[in-house]
Amino acid sequence: MAEGTRLPAVSTPADPSPPPALTPRQRKLVEAGAAIRTDRPSAVDFLHSIQCQCGIPYTNPGDEVRVWERGQGHATLRIEAGAAIDPASRKFVEVGLPYGEKPRLVLIHLASEAVRTKNPVVDVEGSMTAFARSLGLDTNGPSLRHLKDQLARLAAATVRMGLVEGGHAVQVNTQIVSAFDLWYPDEPGQRVLWPSTVRLSAEYYASLTRHAVPLDRRAVGALAGSSLALDVYVWLAQRLHRVPAGRPQFLGWATLYDQFGQGYARVRDFRARFLATLRQVTAVYPTARLMADERGLTLEYSPPPVSGRTDSLLVG
């Protein structure tokens, strides 16, 4: 077997010239990684384990695409676009599938608030803005409108989560959000309806309380601008600590491409992007133990990004 590259170490040639200035995103990764290495998290977030394994679209598939299905290992996620009632016309208006990094952050926020408060009802209007600010996201203008647009898409969608183990199948058919309050948009002609409070469905909330994966909020904030980076981080968060000690697990590039390669026509192009993303993720998950080579990725047992009791970290 060819020698692999253990991440996040990167060999670079000697260069007497000063290093280039860091971009704001690179600086955020460096600062978050340094804090994670030295301090316990001040806040912990959560996400359902199946959503850690199966992601939603990276880009807008188009409003005509009404179904999205993704599988990984024993888990399968299916999302069906829905409709929301327009209080002005009193008619249902179709909304598209959620996509991009914003609904990933919304899902993390809803799960985190529900676990923190032990309540399936989440006051989005107050807490979503605070969450966005804690991640360093813009809370004014287009960014916040897009965040609320994706929340509306999630609220209207029907979600089917399936898990097959040992010939036994467990399936949850639900809407993540069973009810939501709507208010009139501020902008005339704005079609999307924005929830102000949401109630997680009983099925989803019950499953979440059993299968919530803890995440370091500093890492989530540092990776918040990339759908792929968020997907890889939450996947490793739920996967690495379940790898048996002394029994590494190997995943070939074809397998990784099937899971994360949407939008890439060639495995070669995907591999280059995935390796670059892995370096970002391991910068904020420094205890992750894995090795990449030309065949694929080898995972070794690693402690989860948030270890020990999390109840003292459940802050807003």
C-alpha positions as YAML, in Angstrom:
chain: A
units: angstrom
residues:
- id: 1
  name: MET
  ca: [0.00, 0.00, 0.00]
- id: 2
  name: ALA
  ca: [1.28, 3.41, -0.89]
- id: 3
  name: GLU
  ca: [2.24, 5.72, 1.90]
- id: 4
  name: GLY
  ca: [-0.68, 7.90, 2.95]
- id: 5
  name: THR
  ca: [-0.90, 11.46, 4.13]
- id: 6
  name: ARG
  ca: [-2.02, 11.95, 7.70]
- id: 7
  name: LEU
  ca: [-4.12, 15.06, 8.10]
- id: 8
  name: PRO
  ca: [-4.02, 17.93, 8.92]
- id: 9
  name: ALA
  ca: [-0.22, 18.02, 8.55]
- id: 10
  name: VAL
  ca: [0.86, 19.57, 5.25]
- id: 11
  name: SER
  ca: [4.49, 19.59, 4.06]
- id: 12
  name: THR
  ca: [5.57, 22.82, 2.40]
- id: 13
  name: PRO
  ca: [8.89, 23.81, 0.81]
- id: 14
  name: ALA
  ca: [11.13, 26.29, 2.58]
- id: 15
  name: ASP
  ca: [10.32, 29.82, 1.50]
- id: 16
  name: PRO
  ca: [12.11, 32.87, 2.90]
- id: 17
  name: SER
  ca: [9.38, 35.23, 1.76]
- id: 18
  name: PRO
  ca: [6.67, 36.19, 4.26]
- id: 19
  name: PRO
  ca: [3.51, 34.11, 4.11]
- id: 20
  name: PRO
  ca: [0.51, 35.64, 2.34]
- id: 21
  name: ALA
  ca: [-2.06, 37.38, 4.48]
- id: 22
  name: LEU
  ca: [-4.87, 35.16, 5.69]
- id: 23
  name: THR
  ca: [-8.34, 35.60, 4.28]
- id: 24
  name: PRO
  ca: [-11.11, 36.29, 6.84]
- id: 25
  name: ARG
  ca: [-12.25, 32.68, 6.54]
- id: 26
  name: GLN
  ca: [-8.73, 31.30, 7.00]
- id: 27
  name: ARG
  ca: [-8.24, 33.52, 10.03]
- id: 28
  name: LYS
  ca: [-11.51, 32.24, 11.47]
- id: 29
  name: LEU
  ca: [-10.34, 28.64, 11.04]
- id: 30
  name: VAL
  ca: [-6.96, 29.35, 12.64]
- id: 31
  name: GLU
  ca: [-8.49, 31.16, 15.61]
- id: 32
  name: ALA
  ca: [-11.18, 28.52, 16.14]
- id: 33
  name: GLY
  ca: [-8.63, 25.71, 15.89]
- id: 34
  name: ALA
  ca: [-6.34, 27.38, 18.44]
- id: 35
  name: ALA
  ca: [-9.25, 27.91, 20.86]
- id: 36
  name: ILE
  ca: [-10.45, 24.33, 20.46]
- id: 37
  name: ARG
  ca: [-6.98, 22.98, 21.21]
- id: 38
  name: THR
  ca: [-6.67, 24.96, 24.45]
- id: 39
  name: ASP
  ca: [-10.17, 25.49, 25.87]
- id: 40
  name: ARG
  ca: [-13.29, 23.46, 26.45]
- id: 41
  name: PRO
  ca: [-16.27, 24.55, 24.33]
- id: 42
  name: SER
  ca: [-18.38, 27.31, 25.83]
- id: 43
  name: ALA
  ca: [-21.42, 26.11, 23.88]
- id: 44
  name: VAL
  ca: [-22.40, 22.85, 22.25]
- id: 45
  name: ASP
  ca: [-24.67, 22.30, 19.27]
- id: 46
  name: PHE
  ca: [-26.45, 19.15, 18.11]
- id: 47
  name: LEU
  ca: [-27.65, 17.43, 14.96]
- id: 48
  name: HIS
  ca: [-29.59, 14.22, 14.37]
- id: 49
  name: SER
  ca: [-27.24, 11.33, 13.60]
- id: 50
  name: ILE
  ca: [-28.93, 10.46, 10.29]
- id: 51
  name: GLN
  ca: [-28.59, 14.08, 9.15]
- id: 52
  name: CYS
  ca: [-24.90, 13.81, 10.03]
- id: 53
  name: GLN
  ca: [-24.59, 10.96, 7.52]
- id: 54
  name: CYS
  ca: [-26.90, 12.08, 4.71]
- id: 55
  name: GLY
  ca: [-26.78, 15.66, 3.47]
- id: 56
  name: ILE
  ca: [-29.21, 17.85, 1.57]
- id: 57
  name: PRO
  ca: [-28.43, 19.51, -1.81]
- id: 58
  name: TYR
  ca: [-25.39, 21.78, -2.00]
- id: 59
  name: THR
  ca: [-26.93, 24.05, -4.62]
- id: 60
  name: ASN
  ca: [-30.48, 24.88, -5.67]
- id: 61
  name: PRO
  ca: [-31.76, 21.90, -7.68]
- id: 62
  name: GLY
  ca: [-34.59, 24.08, -9.03]
- id: 63
  name: ASP
  ca: [-38.15, 24.45, -7.78]
- id: 64
  name: GLU
  ca: [-39.26, 21.80, -10.28]
- id: 65
  name: VAL
  ca: [-37.24, 19.17, -8.39]
- id: 66
  name: ARG
  ca: [-39.54, 18.03, -5.61]
- id: 67
  name: VAL
  ca: [-37.70, 15.01, -4.15]
- id: 68
  name: TRP
  ca: [-34.13, 14.57, -2.87]
- id: 69
  name: GLU
  ca: [-32.79, 11.24, -1.63]
- id: 70
  name: ARG
  ca: [-29.39, 10.42, -0.18]
- id: 71
  name: GLY
  ca: [-27.99, 7.31, 1.47]
- id: 72
  name: GLN
  ca: [-24.81, 6.41, 3.34]
- id: 73
  name: GLY
  ca: [-24.08, 3.10, 4.97]
- id: 74
  name: HIS
  ca: [-27.17, 1.94, 6.83]
- id: 75
  name: ALA
  ca: [-28.88, 5.35, 6.74]
- id: 76
  name: THR
  ca: [-31.08, 6.92, 4.06]
- id: 77
  name: LEU
  ca: [-32.61, 10.40, 3.98]
- id: 78
  name: ARG
  ca: [-35.44, 11.44, 1.64]
- id: 79
  name: ILE
  ca: [-36.78, 15.01, 1.52]
- id: 80
  name: GLU
  ca: [-39.96, 15.93, -0.33]
- id: 81
  name: ALA
  ca: [-40.60, 19.61, -1.03]
- id: 82
  name: GLY
  ca: [-43.84, 20.97, 0.38]
- id: 83
  name: ALA
  ca: [-46.13, 23.97, 0.43]
- id: 84
  name: ALA
  ca: [-47.04, 26.72, 2.87]
- id: 85
  name: ILE
  ca: [-50.28, 28.63, 3.08]
- id: 86
  name: ASP
  ca: [-50.18, 32.28, 2.09]
- id: 87
  name: PRO
  ca: [-52.23, 34.27, 4.64]
- id: 88
  name: ALA
  ca: [-52.96, 36.94, 2.01]
- id: 89
  name: SER
  ca: [-54.37, 34.69, -0.73]
- id: 90
  name: ARG
  ca: [-55.41, 31.87, 1.64]
- id: 91
  name: LYS
  ca: [-53.92, 29.46, -0.87]
- id: 92
  name: PHE
  ca: [-51.05, 27.03, -0.55]
- id: 93
  name: VAL
  ca: [-47.86, 28.10, -2.30]
- id: 94
  name: GLU
  ca: [-45.25, 25.52, -3.27]
- id: 95
  name: VAL
  ca: [-41.78, 26.10, -1.88]
- id: 96
  name: GLY
  ca: [-38.63, 24.41, -3.11]
- id: 97
  name: LEU
  ca: [-36.21, 22.00, -1.51]
- id: 98
  name: PRO
  ca: [-33.77, 23.35, 1.08]
- id: 99
  name: TYR
  ca: [-30.19, 23.67, -0.19]
- id: 100
  name: GLY
  ca: [-26.77, 25.04, 0.71]
- id: 101
  name: GLU
  ca: [-25.10, 25.76, 4.01]
- id: 102
  name: LYS
  ca: [-27.96, 27.82, 5.48]
- id: 103
  name: PRO
  ca: [-30.47, 24.96, 6.00]
- id: 104
  name: ARG
  ca: [-27.66, 22.90, 7.49]
- id: 105
  name: LEU
  ca: [-27.17, 25.66, 10.03]
- id: 106
  name: VAL
  ca: [-30.94, 25.89, 10.56]
- id: 107
  name: LEU
  ca: [-31.15, 22.14, 11.26]
- id: 108
  name: ILE
  ca: [-28.27, 22.41, 13.74]
- id: 109
  name: HIS
  ca: [-29.94, 25.37, 15.40]
- id: 110
  name: LEU
  ca: [-33.37, 23.75, 15.70]
- id: 111
  name: ALA
  ca: [-31.87, 20.54, 17.09]
- id: 112
  name: SER
  ca: [-29.65, 22.46, 19.51]
- id: 113
  name: GLU
  ca: [-32.47, 24.64, 20.83]
- id: 114
  name: ALA
  ca: [-34.77, 21.64, 21.27]
- id: 115
  name: VAL
  ca: [-32.12, 19.69, 23.18]
- id: 116
  name: ARG
  ca: [-31.09, 22.73, 25.24]
- id: 117
  name: THR
  ca: [-34.62, 23.70, 26.28]
- id: 118
  name: LYS
  ca: [-35.98, 20.13, 26.34]
- id: 119
  name: ASN
  ca: [-38.87, 21.57, 24.35]
- id: 120
  name: PRO
  ca: [-39.89, 20.86, 20.75]
- id: 121
  name: VAL
  ca: [-41.14, 24.45, 20.32]
- id: 122
  name: VAL
  ca: [-38.41, 26.82, 19.12]
- id: 123
  name: ASP
  ca: [-38.84, 30.60, 19.12]
- id: 124
  name: VAL
  ca: [-37.06, 31.24, 15.83]
- id: 125
  name: GLU
  ca: [-37.57, 34.99, 15.76]
- id: 126
  name: GLY
  ca: [-35.41, 35.60, 18.82]
- id: 127
  name: SER
  ca: [-33.06, 32.65, 18.86]
- id: 128
  name: MET
  ca: [-32.19, 32.37, 15.16]
- id: 129
  name: THR
  ca: [-30.69, 35.84, 15.04]
- id: 130
  name: ALA
  ca: [-28.66, 35.16, 18.18]
- id: 131
  name: PHE
  ca: [-27.45, 31.87, 16.71]
- id: 132
  name: ALA
  ca: [-26.44, 33.56, 13.46]
- id: 133
  name: ARG
  ca: [-24.50, 36.18, 15.39]
- id: 134
  name: SER
  ca: [-22.75, 33.53, 17.48]
- id: 135
  name: LEU
  ca: [-21.49, 31.98, 14.24]
- id: 136
  name: GLY
  ca: [-20.30, 35.33, 12.91]
- id: 137
  name: LEU
  ca: [-22.94, 35.42, 10.17]
- id: 138
  name: ASP
  ca: [-24.42, 38.61, 8.79]
- id: 139
  name: THR
  ca: [-27.83, 39.17, 10.38]
- id: 140
  name: ASN
  ca: [-28.89, 41.99, 8.10]
- id: 141
  name: GLY
  ca: [-30.00, 42.10, 4.51]
- id: 142
  name: PRO
  ca: [-29.76, 39.21, 2.05]
- id: 143
  name: SER
  ca: [-28.00, 36.80, 4.43]
- id: 144
  name: LEU
  ca: [-30.78, 36.80, 7.02]
- id: 145
  name: ARG
  ca: [-33.49, 36.70, 4.33]
- id: 146
  name: HIS
  ca: [-31.84, 33.64, 2.80]
- id: 147
  name: LEU
  ca: [-31.56, 32.02, 6.23]
- id: 148
  name: LYS
  ca: [-35.30, 32.52, 6.84]
- id: 149
  name: ASP
  ca: [-36.13, 31.37, 3.30]
- id: 150
  name: GLN
  ca: [-34.34, 28.09, 3.97]
- id: 151
  name: LEU
  ca: [-36.17, 27.73, 7.28]
- id: 152
  name: ALA
  ca: [-39.48, 28.05, 5.42]
- id: 153
  name: ARG
  ca: [-38.38, 25.36, 2.95]
- id: 154
  name: LEU
  ca: [-37.42, 23.03, 5.81]
- id: 155
  name: ALA
  ca: [-40.66, 23.72, 7.65]
- id: 156
  name: ALA
  ca: [-42.76, 22.79, 4.63]
- id: 157
  name: ALA
  ca: [-40.78, 19.69, 3.63]
- id: 158
  name: THR
  ca: [-41.65, 16.09, 4.46]
- id: 159
  name: VAL
  ca: [-38.69, 14.04, 5.65]
- id: 160
  name: ARG
  ca: [-38.26, 10.28, 5.67]
- id: 161
  name: MET
  ca: [-35.34, 8.88, 7.65]
- id: 162
  name: GLY
  ca: [-34.51, 5.20, 7.42]
- id: 163
  name: LEU
  ca: [-31.97, 3.00, 9.18]
- id: 164
  name: VAL
  ca: [-31.33, -0.66, 8.34]
- id: 165
  name: GLU
  ca: [-29.22, -2.83, 10.64]
- id: 166
  name: GLY
  ca: [-29.07, -6.59, 10.90]
- id: 167
  name: GLY
  ca: [-31.97, -7.04, 8.51]
- id: 168
  name: HIS
  ca: [-34.18, -4.82, 10.67]
- id: 169
  name: ALA
  ca: [-35.47, -1.53, 9.25]
- id: 170
  name: VAL
  ca: [-36.49, 1.50, 11.28]
- id: 171
  name: GLN
  ca: [-38.16, 4.35, 9.42]
- id: 172
  name: VAL
  ca: [-39.44, 7.73, 10.56]
- id: 173
  name: ASN
  ca: [-41.84, 9.54, 8.20]
- id: 174
  name: THR
  ca: [-42.41, 13.04, 9.38]
- id: 175
  name: GLN
  ca: [-42.11, 16.72, 8.88]
- id: 176
  name: ILE
  ca: [-39.22, 18.02, 10.92]
- id: 177
  name: VAL
  ca: [-41.53, 20.90, 11.75]
- id: 178
  name: SER
  ca: [-45.13, 19.92, 12.49]
- id: 179
  name: ALA
  ca: [-46.46, 23.47, 12.87]
- id: 180
  name: PHE
  ca: [-45.17, 26.96, 12.33]
- id: 181
  name: ASP
  ca: [-46.47, 30.49, 12.73]
- id: 182
  name: LEU
  ca: [-46.29, 32.69, 9.65]
- id: 183
  name: TRP
  ca: [-46.03, 36.43, 9.42]
- id: 184
  name: TYR
  ca: [-46.30, 38.79, 6.50]
- id: 185
  name: PRO
  ca: [-43.04, 39.59, 4.71]
- id: 186
  name: ASP
  ca: [-41.79, 43.15, 5.01]
- id: 187
  name: GLU
  ca: [-41.11, 43.43, 1.29]
- id: 188
  name: PRO
  ca: [-44.06, 43.79, -1.10]
- id: 189
  name: GLY
  ca: [-44.28, 40.89, -3.52]
- id: 190
  name: GLN
  ca: [-42.06, 38.66, -1.37]
- id: 191
  name: ARG
  ca: [-43.50, 35.19, -1.90]
- id: 192
  name: VAL
  ca: [-41.62, 33.20, 0.72]
- id: 193
  name: LEU
  ca: [-43.34, 33.00, 4.09]
- id: 194
  name: TRP
  ca: [-41.12, 33.21, 7.14]
- id: 195
  name: PRO
  ca: [-41.83, 31.20, 10.29]
- id: 196
  name: SER
  ca: [-41.46, 33.05, 13.58]
- id: 197
  name: THR
  ca: [-41.88, 30.00, 15.84]
- id: 198
  name: VAL
  ca: [-41.70, 26.34, 14.92]
- id: 199
  name: ARG
  ca: [-42.76, 23.14, 16.62]
- id: 200
  name: LEU
  ca: [-40.67, 20.08, 15.88]
- id: 201
  name: SER
  ca: [-42.79, 17.05, 15.11]
- id: 202
  name: ALA
  ca: [-43.26, 14.52, 17.92]
- id: 203
  name: GLU
  ca: [-41.61, 11.78, 15.85]
- id: 204
  name: TYR
  ca: [-38.59, 13.85, 14.94]
- id: 205
  name: TYR
  ca: [-38.17, 15.29, 18.43]
- id: 206
  name: ALA
  ca: [-38.38, 11.85, 20.04]
- id: 207
  name: SER
  ca: [-35.82, 10.47, 17.59]
- id: 208
  name: LEU
  ca: [-33.57, 13.50, 18.11]
- id: 209
  name: THR
  ca: [-33.47, 13.04, 21.88]
- id: 210
  name: ARG
  ca: [-32.10, 9.52, 21.31]
- id: 211
  name: HIS
  ca: [-29.77, 10.25, 18.40]
- id: 212
  name: ALA
  ca: [-28.38, 13.77, 18.91]
- id: 213
  name: VAL
  ca: [-24.70, 14.16, 17.98]
- id: 214
  name: PRO
  ca: [-22.85, 16.91, 19.94]
- id: 215
  name: LEU
  ca: [-20.86, 19.46, 17.95]
- id: 216
  name: ASP
  ca: [-18.47, 22.23, 18.99]
- id: 217
  name: ARG
  ca: [-20.14, 25.53, 18.11]
- id: 218
  name: ARG
  ca: [-16.76, 27.14, 17.41]
- id: 219
  name: ALA
  ca: [-16.12, 24.55, 14.69]
- id: 220
  name: VAL
  ca: [-19.61, 25.01, 13.24]
- id: 221
  name: GLY
  ca: [-19.05, 28.76, 13.07]
- id: 222
  name: ALA
  ca: [-15.63, 28.41, 11.43]
- id: 223
  name: LEU
  ca: [-17.03, 26.07, 8.75]
- id: 224
  name: ALA
  ca: [-20.35, 27.87, 8.30]
- id: 225
  name: GLY
  ca: [-19.56, 29.15, 4.82]
- id: 226
  name: SER
  ca: [-19.18, 25.72, 3.20]
- id: 227
  name: SER
  ca: [-21.85, 23.03, 2.81]
- id: 228
  name: LEU
  ca: [-19.21, 20.37, 2.14]
- id: 229
  name: ALA
  ca: [-17.11, 21.34, 5.15]
- id: 230
  name: LEU
  ca: [-20.17, 21.23, 7.43]
- id: 231
  name: ASP
  ca: [-21.15, 17.83, 6.02]
- id: 232
  name: VAL
  ca: [-17.67, 16.38, 6.51]
- id: 233
  name: TYR
  ca: [-17.40, 17.76, 10.05]
- id: 234
  name: VAL
  ca: [-20.75, 16.40, 11.28]
- id: 235
  name: TRP
  ca: [-20.07, 13.07, 9.50]
- id: 236
  name: LEU
  ca: [-16.74, 12.66, 11.28]
- id: 237
  name: ALA
  ca: [-18.30, 13.82, 14.57]
- id: 238
  name: GLN
  ca: [-20.76, 10.91, 14.53]
- id: 239
  name: ARG
  ca: [-18.46, 8.39, 12.85]
- id: 240
  name: LEU
  ca: [-14.93, 8.50, 14.27]
- id: 241
  name: HIS
  ca: [-15.73, 7.65, 17.89]
- id: 242
  name: ARG
  ca: [-17.66, 4.60, 16.68]
- id: 243
  name: VAL
  ca: [-14.66, 3.12, 14.84]
- id: 244
  name: PRO
  ca: [-13.40, 0.17, 16.95]
- id: 245
  name: ALA
  ca: [-10.04, 0.94, 18.56]
- id: 246
  name: GLY
  ca: [-7.26, -0.83, 16.70]
- id: 247
  name: ARG
  ca: [-9.54, -1.67, 13.76]
- id: 248
  name: PRO
  ca: [-9.31, 1.17, 11.22]
- id: 249
  name: GLN
  ca: [-12.05, 1.49, 8.61]
- id: 250
  name: PHE
  ca: [-11.23, 2.16, 4.96]
- id: 251
  name: LEU
  ca: [-13.44, 4.06, 2.50]
- id: 252
  name: GLY
  ca: [-12.50, 4.22, -1.18]
- id: 253
  name: TRP
  ca: [-12.80, 7.40, -3.22]
- id: 254
  name: ALA
  ca: [-15.76, 5.98, -5.15]
- id: 255
  name: THR
  ca: [-17.65, 5.54, -1.87]
- id: 256
  name: LEU
  ca: [-16.79, 9.03, -0.70]
- id: 257
  name: TYR
  ca: [-17.76, 10.43, -4.10]
- id: 258
  name: ASP
  ca: [-21.20, 8.78, -3.85]
- id: 259
  name: GLN
  ca: [-21.72, 10.42, -0.46]
- id: 260
  name: PHE
  ca: [-20.18, 13.86, -0.91]
- id: 261
  name: GLY
  ca: [-19.49, 14.30, -4.63]
- id: 262
  name: GLN
  ca: [-22.70, 15.93, -5.84]
- id: 263
  name: GLY
  ca: [-21.88, 18.51, -8.49]
- id: 264
  name: TYR
  ca: [-18.57, 16.95, -9.54]
- id: 265
  name: ALA
  ca: [-18.42, 15.15, -12.88]
- id: 266
  name: ARG
  ca: [-15.11, 13.42, -12.13]
- id: 267
  name: VAL
  ca: [-13.89, 11.63, -9.01]
- id: 268
  name: ARG
  ca: [-10.46, 13.24, -9.52]
- id: 269
  name: ASP
  ca: [-11.87, 16.75, -9.23]
- id: 270
  name: PHE
  ca: [-13.92, 15.77, -6.20]
- id: 271
  name: ARG
  ca: [-10.91, 14.20, -4.48]
- id: 272
  name: ALA
  ca: [-8.87, 17.41, -4.74]
- id: 273
  name: ARG
  ca: [-11.70, 19.46, -3.22]
- id: 274
  name: PHE
  ca: [-12.41, 16.85, -0.55]
- id: 275
  name: LEU
  ca: [-8.77, 16.77, 0.59]
- id: 276
  name: ALA
  ca: [-8.67, 20.56, 0.83]
- id: 277
  name: THR
  ca: [-11.91, 20.48, 2.83]
- id: 278
  name: LEU
  ca: [-10.54, 17.78, 5.13]
- id: 279
  name: ARG
  ca: [-7.70, 20.10, 6.10]
- id: 280
  name: GLN
  ca: [-10.19, 22.78, 7.05]
- id: 281
  name: VAL
  ca: [-12.26, 20.32, 9.08]
- id: 282
  name: THR
  ca: [-9.33, 18.75, 10.93]
- id: 283
  name: ALA
  ca: [-8.11, 22.24, 11.80]
- id: 284
  name: VAL
  ca: [-11.19, 22.56, 14.04]
- id: 285
  name: TYR
  ca: [-11.40, 18.85, 14.92]
- id: 286
  name: PRO
  ca: [-7.75, 18.38, 15.93]
- id: 287
  name: THR
  ca: [-8.26, 15.00, 17.65]
- id: 288
  name: ALA
  ca: [-9.62, 13.44, 14.43]
- id: 289
  name: ARG
  ca: [-7.35, 10.58, 13.33]
- id: 290
  name: LEU
  ca: [-7.50, 9.70, 9.64]
- id: 291
  name: MET
  ca: [-5.21, 9.13, 6.69]
- id: 292
  name: ALA
  ca: [-5.71, 9.76, 2.99]
- id: 293
  name: ASP
  ca: [-3.89, 8.14, 0.07]
- id: 294
  name: GLU
  ca: [-4.54, 7.53, -3.62]
- id: 295
  name: ARG
  ca: [-7.00, 4.73, -2.79]
- id: 296
  name: GLY
  ca: [-9.18, 6.52, -0.30]
- id: 297
  name: LEU
  ca: [-9.57, 7.45, 3.36]
- id: 298
  name: THR
  ca: [-8.72, 5.40, 6.45]
- id: 299
  name: LEU
  ca: [-10.57, 6.29, 9.64]
- id: 300
  name: GLU
  ca: [-9.20, 5.47, 13.09]
- id: 301
  name: TYR
  ca: [-10.88, 5.65, 16.48]
- id: 302
  name: SER
  ca: [-10.93, 9.26, 17.68]
- id: 303
  name: PRO
  ca: [-12.64, 10.98, 20.60]
- id: 304
  name: PRO
  ca: [-15.76, 12.95, 19.61]
- id: 305
  name: PRO
  ca: [-15.34, 16.72, 19.18]
- id: 306
  name: VAL
  ca: [-17.30, 17.28, 22.41]
- id: 307
  name: SER
  ca: [-16.50, 14.76, 25.14]
- id: 308
  name: GLY
  ca: [-17.99, 14.20, 28.56]
- id: 309
  name: ARG
  ca: [-21.16, 15.74, 29.92]
- id: 310
  name: THR
  ca: [-22.72, 18.44, 27.78]
- id: 311
  name: ASP
  ca: [-25.49, 19.73, 30.04]
- id: 312
  name: SER
  ca: [-23.26, 22.51, 31.43]
- id: 313
  name: LEU
  ca: [-22.58, 23.68, 27.86]
- id: 314
  name: LEU
  ca: [-26.19, 24.02, 26.74]
- id: 315
  name: VAL
  ca: [-26.26, 27.77, 26.43]
- id: 316
  name: GLY
  ca: [-28.10, 29.89, 23.91]
...
